[in-house]
Tab-separated table of C-alpha atoms in Angstrom:
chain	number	residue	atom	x	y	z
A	1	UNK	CA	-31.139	-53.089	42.908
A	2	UNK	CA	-32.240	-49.270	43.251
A	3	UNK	CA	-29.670	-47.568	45.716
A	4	UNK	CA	-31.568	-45.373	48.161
A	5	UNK	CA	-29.894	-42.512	48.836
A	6	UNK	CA	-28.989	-40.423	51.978
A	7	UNK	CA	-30.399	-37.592	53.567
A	8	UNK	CA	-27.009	-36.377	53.248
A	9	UNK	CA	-26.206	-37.663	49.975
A	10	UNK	CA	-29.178	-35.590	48.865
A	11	UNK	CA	-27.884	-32.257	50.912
A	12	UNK	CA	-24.186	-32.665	49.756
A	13	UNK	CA	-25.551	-33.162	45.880
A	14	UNK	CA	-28.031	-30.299	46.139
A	15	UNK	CA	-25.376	-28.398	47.763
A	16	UNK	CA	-23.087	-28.889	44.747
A	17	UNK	CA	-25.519	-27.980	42.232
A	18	UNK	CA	-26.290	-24.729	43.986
A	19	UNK	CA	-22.793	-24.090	43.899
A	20	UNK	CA	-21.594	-25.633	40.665
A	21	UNK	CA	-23.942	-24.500	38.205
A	22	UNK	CA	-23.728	-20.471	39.255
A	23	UNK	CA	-19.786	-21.265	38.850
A	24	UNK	CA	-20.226	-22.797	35.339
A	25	UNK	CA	-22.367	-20.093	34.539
A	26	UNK	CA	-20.081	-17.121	35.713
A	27	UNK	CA	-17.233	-19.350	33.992
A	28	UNK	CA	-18.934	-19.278	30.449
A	29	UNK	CA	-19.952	-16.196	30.404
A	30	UNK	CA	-16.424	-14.367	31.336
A	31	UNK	CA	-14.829	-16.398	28.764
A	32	UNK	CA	-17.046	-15.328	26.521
A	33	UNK	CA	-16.663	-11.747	27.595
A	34	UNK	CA	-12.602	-12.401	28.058
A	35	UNK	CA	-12.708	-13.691	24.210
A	36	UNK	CA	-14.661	-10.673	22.840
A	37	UNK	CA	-12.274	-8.621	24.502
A	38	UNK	CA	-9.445	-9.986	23.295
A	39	UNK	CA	-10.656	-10.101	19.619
A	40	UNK	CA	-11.261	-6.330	19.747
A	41	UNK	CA	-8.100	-5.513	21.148
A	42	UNK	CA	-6.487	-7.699	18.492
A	43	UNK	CA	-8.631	-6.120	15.860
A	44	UNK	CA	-8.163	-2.420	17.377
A	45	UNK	CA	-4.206	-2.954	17.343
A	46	UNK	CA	-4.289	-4.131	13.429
A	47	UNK	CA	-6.513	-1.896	12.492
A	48	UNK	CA	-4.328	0.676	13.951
A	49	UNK	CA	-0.857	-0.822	12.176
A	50	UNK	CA	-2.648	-0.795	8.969
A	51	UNK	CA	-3.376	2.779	9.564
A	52	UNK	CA	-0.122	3.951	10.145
A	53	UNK	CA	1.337	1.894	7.209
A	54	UNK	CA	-1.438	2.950	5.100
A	55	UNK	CA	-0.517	6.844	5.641
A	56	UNK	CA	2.979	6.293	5.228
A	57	UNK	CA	2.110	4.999	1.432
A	58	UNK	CA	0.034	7.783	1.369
A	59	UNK	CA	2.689	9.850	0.981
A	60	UNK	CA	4.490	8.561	-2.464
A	61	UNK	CA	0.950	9.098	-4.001
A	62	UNK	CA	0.603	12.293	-2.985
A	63	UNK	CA	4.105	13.738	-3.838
A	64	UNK	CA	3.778	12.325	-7.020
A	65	UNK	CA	0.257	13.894	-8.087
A	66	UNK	CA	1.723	17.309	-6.298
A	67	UNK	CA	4.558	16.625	-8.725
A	68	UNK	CA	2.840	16.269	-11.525
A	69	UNK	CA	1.047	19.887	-11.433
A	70	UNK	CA	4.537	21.789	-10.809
A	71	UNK	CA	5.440	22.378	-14.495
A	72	UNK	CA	2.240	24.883	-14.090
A	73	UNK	CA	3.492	26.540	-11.499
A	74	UNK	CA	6.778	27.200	-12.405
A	75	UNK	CA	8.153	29.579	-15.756
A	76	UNK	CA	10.859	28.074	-16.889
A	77	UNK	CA	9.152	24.716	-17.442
A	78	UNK	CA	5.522	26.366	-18.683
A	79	UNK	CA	7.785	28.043	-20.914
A	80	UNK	CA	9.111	25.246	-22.306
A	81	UNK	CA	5.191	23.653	-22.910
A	82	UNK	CA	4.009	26.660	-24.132
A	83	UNK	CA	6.753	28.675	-26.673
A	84	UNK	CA	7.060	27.261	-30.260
A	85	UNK	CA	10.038	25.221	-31.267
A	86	UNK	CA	10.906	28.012	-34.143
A	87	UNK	CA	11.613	30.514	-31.113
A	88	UNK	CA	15.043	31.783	-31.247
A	89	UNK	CA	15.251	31.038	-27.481
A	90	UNK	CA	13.684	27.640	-27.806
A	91	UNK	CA	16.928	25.514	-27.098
A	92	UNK	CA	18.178	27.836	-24.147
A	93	UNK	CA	14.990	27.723	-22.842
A	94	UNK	CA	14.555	23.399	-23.097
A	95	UNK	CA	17.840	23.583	-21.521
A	96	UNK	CA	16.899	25.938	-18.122
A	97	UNK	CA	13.828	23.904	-18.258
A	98	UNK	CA	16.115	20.844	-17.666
A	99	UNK	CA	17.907	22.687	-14.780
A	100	UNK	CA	14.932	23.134	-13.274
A	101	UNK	CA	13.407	19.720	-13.286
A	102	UNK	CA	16.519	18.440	-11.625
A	103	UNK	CA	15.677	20.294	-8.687
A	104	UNK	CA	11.726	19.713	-8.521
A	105	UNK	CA	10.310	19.628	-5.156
A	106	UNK	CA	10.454	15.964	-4.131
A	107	UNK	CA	12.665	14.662	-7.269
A	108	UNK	CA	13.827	11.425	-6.284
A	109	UNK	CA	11.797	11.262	-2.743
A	110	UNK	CA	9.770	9.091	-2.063
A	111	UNK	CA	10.454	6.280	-4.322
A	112	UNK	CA	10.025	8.374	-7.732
A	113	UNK	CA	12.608	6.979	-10.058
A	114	UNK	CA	12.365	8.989	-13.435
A	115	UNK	CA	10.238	12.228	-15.128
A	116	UNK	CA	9.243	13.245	-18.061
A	117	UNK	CA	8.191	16.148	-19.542
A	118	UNK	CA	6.787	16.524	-23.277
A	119	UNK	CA	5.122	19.350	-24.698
A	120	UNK	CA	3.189	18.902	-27.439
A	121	UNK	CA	5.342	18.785	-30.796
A	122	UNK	CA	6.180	16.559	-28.953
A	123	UNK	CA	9.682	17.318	-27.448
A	124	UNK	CA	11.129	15.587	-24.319
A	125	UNK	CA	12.934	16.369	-21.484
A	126	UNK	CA	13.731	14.013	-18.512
A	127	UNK	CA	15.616	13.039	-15.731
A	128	UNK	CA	16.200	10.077	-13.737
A	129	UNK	CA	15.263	6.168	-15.196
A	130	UNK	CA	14.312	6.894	-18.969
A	131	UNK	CA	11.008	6.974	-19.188
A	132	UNK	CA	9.102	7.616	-22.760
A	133	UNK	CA	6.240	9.126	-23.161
A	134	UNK	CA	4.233	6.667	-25.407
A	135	UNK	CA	1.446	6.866	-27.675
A	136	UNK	CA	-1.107	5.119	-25.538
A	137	UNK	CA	0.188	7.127	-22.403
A	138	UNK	CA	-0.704	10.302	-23.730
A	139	UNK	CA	-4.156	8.697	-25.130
A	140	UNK	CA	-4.847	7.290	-21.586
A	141	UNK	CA	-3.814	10.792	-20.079
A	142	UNK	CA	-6.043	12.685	-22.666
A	143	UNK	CA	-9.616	10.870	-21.774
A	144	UNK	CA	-8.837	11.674	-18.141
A	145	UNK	CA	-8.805	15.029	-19.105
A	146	UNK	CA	-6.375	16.303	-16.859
A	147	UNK	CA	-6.652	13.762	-14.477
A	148	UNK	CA	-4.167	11.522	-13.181
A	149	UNK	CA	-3.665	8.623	-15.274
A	150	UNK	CA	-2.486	5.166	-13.502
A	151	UNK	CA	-0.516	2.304	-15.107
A	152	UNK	CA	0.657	-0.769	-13.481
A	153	UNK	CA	1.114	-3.095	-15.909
A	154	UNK	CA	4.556	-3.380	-14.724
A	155	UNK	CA	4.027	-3.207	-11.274
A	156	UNK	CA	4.985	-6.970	-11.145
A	157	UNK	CA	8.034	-7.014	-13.249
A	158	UNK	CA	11.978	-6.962	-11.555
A	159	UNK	CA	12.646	-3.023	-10.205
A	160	UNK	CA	8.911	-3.075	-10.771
A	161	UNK	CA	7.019	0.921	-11.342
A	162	UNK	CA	3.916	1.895	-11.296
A	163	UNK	CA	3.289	5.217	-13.780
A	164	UNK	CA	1.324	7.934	-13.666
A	165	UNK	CA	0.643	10.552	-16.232
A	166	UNK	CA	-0.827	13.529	-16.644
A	167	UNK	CA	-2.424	15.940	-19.362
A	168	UNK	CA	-1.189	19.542	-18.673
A	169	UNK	CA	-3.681	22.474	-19.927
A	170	UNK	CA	-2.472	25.980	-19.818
A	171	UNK	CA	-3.775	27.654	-16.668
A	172	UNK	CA	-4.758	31.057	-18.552
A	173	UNK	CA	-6.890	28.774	-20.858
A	174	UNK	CA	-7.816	25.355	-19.635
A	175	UNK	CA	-9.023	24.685	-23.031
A	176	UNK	CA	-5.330	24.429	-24.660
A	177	UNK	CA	-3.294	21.501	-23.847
A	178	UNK	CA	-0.290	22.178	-23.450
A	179	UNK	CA	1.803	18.979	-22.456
A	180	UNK	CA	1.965	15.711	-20.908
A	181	UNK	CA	3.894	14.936	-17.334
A	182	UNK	CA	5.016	10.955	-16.737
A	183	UNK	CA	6.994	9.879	-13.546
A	184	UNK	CA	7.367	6.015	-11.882
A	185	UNK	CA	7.309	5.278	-8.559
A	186	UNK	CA	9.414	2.358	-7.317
A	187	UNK	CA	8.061	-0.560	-6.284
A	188	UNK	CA	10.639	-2.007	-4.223
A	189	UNK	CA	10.687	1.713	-2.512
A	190	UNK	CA	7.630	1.413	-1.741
A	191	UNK	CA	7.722	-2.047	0.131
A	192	UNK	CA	10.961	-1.132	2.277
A	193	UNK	CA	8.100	1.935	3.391
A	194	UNK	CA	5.397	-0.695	4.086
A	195	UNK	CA	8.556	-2.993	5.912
A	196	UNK	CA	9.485	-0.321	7.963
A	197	UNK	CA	6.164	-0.095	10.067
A	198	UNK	CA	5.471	-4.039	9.651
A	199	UNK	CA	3.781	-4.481	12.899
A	200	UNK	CA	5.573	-8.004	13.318
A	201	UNK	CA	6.860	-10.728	11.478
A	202	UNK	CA	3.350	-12.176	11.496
A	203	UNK	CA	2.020	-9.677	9.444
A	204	UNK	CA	1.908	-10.074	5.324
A	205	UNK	CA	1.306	-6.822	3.975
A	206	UNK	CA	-0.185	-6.448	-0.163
A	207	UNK	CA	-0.785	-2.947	-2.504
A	208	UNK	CA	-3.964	-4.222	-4.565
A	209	UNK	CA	-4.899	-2.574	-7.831
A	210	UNK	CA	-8.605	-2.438	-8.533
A	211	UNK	CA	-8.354	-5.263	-11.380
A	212	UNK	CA	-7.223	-7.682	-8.441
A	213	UNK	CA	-3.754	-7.253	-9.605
A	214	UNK	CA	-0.993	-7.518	-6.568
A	215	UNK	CA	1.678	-4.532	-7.225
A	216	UNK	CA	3.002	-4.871	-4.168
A	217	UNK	CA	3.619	-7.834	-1.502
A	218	UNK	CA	5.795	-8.493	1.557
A	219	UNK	CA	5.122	-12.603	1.726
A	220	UNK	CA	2.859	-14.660	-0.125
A	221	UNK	CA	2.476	-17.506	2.930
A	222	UNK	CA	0.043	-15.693	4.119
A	223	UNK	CA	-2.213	-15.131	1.532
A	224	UNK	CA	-1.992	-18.489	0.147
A	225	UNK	CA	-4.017	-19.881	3.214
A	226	UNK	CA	-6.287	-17.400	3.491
A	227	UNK	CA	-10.069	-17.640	1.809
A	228	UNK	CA	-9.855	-15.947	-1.512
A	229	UNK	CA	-13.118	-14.504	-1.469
A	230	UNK	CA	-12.015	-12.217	0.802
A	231	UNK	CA	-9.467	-10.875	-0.925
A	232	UNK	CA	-11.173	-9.063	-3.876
A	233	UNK	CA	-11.321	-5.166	-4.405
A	234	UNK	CA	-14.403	-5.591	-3.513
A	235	UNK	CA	-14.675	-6.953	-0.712
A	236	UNK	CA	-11.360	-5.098	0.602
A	237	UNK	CA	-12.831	-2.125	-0.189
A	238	UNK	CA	-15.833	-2.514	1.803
A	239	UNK	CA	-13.866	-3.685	5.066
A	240	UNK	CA	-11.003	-0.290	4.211
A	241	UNK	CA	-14.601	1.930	4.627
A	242	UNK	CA	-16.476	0.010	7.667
A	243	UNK	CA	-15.328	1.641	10.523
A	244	UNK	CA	-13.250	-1.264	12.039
A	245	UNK	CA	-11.553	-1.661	9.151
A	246	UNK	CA	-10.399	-4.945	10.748
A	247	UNK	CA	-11.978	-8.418	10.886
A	248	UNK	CA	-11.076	-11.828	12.522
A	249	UNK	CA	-11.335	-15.065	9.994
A	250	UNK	CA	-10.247	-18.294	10.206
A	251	UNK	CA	-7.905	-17.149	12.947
A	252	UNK	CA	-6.652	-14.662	11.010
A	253	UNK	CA	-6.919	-10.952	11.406
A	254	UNK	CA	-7.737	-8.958	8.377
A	255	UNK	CA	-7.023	-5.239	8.147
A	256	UNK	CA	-7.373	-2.895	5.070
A	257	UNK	CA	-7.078	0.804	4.067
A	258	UNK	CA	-7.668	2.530	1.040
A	259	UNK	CA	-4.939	4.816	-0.568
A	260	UNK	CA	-5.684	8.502	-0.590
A	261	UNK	CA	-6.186	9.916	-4.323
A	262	UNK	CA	-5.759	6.531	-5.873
A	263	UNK	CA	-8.047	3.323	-6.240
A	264	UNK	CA	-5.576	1.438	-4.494
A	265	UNK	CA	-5.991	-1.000	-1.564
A	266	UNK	CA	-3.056	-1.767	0.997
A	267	UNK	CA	-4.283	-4.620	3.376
A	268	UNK	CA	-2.758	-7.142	6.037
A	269	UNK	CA	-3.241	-11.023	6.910
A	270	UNK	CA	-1.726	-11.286	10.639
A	271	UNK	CA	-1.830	-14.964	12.615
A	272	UNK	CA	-0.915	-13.598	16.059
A	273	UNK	CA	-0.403	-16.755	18.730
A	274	UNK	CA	-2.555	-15.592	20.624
A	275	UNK	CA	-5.169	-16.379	18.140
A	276	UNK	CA	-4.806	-20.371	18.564
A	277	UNK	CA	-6.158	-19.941	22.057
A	278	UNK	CA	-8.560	-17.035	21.393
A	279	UNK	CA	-10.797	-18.659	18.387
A	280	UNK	CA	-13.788	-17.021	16.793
């Protein structure tokens, strides 16, 4: 049996759809607004951590490639590339040489561990972890003709370096080589850095080489849930240059920034709480 309804059955129900729908509309639409907010707030604030970590690593990179181009700078150790072992002042010479590298702007800051200086008979001085000048350093250091040579092959390994080496020409004649320069660079130095500006103990931070290889991690949780297709060089790299440089996935916020004079990629997987009630 069809219920007829009231004249004010009809008012009151008119009266709350007039009212109810503007609400629900004003009530999606600020959450919607509230959510986009928050997410670029979020993303802002990561972005900005990742920043400020970033340029702290920054720093070991760039005292060790300013490090590396001393020995041209400074007489007693272009002496030592440059005069002949038969010199009668060869061996005093080596030795003020080694003085002098002791006290090499940033020695021992900044996580380097160890240099090494050959010229090319080749004859070695050093100071710090001993560190040999190999073979296939010097090759590596050669076809980057004076540019700065990477290795982290043993970036993973306990007390973990990463090495870089350099082919030193003689500034009066850039065509004569003169010498080689190879220092490491502490891992573990370089993760207390990273630790010291973790944003919070949310926040997973990783030094990416571009092979894929991870030199450098402060937890592996993280990472391990995250979608692996976002974590390639590639794909890293792209998201270091946008200029967010921070992205929101899987409830996850994803921040990266690219290492000045290197190829390397320092990025961060945060889960904030927040993000279980703000959802992409």
């Amino acid at each position: 049996m069809k219920v007829k309804m009231t004249m004010r059955k009809k008012i009151i129900l008119f009266f709350l759809c007039l009212v109810a729908i503007p609400i629900l509309i004003i009530y999606i639409v600020a959450s919607n607004l509230f959510i986009k907010s928050a997410q670029k707030d979020l993303k802002n604030l990561y972005a900005a951590n990742i920043n400020e970590v970033g340029k702290n690593i920054d720093v070991f990179f760039s005292d060790a490639l300013d490090l590396t181009l001393y020995p041209l700078m400074e007489q007693n150790l272009r002496t030592f590339l440059t005069e002949p072992p038969s010199s009668p002042s060869y061996l005093k010479d080596k030795k003020n040489a080694s003085d002098i590298l002791l006290s090499m702007p940033y020695g021992f800051s900044s996580g380097i561990h160890g240099i090494t200086l050959a010229n090319m008979v080749p004859d070695m001085i050093g100071v710090g972890s001993n560190i040999r000048l190999t073979n296939e350093d010097a090759a590596a250091a050669k076809e980057q003709n004076a540019s700065p040579s990477w290795d982290y092959s043993a970036a993973r390994e306990k007390n973990g370096y990463l090495y870089l080496t350099r082919l030193l020409k003689n500034p009066s004649n850039i065509s004569q080589h003169i010498g080689y320069i190879k220092l490491s660079i502490s891992c573990a130095k370089i993760k207390a850095a990273i630790l010291e500006n973790q944003k919070d103990d949310q926040t997973s931070y990783f030094l990416l080489s571009p092979d894929n290889g991870c030199l450098v991690e402060s937890d592996t949780s993280q990472q391990s849930e995250f979608p692996k297709e976002e974590l390639s060089y590639q794909k890293l790299s792209q998201l270091a240059a946008s200029g967010e440089n921070s992205k929101i996935i899987s409830n996850r916020i994803l921040s990266a920034y690219s290492i000045e004079h290197t190829d390397l990629i320092i990025y961060s997987i945060t889960r904030p709480d927040v993000l279980t009630v703000v959802k992409k």
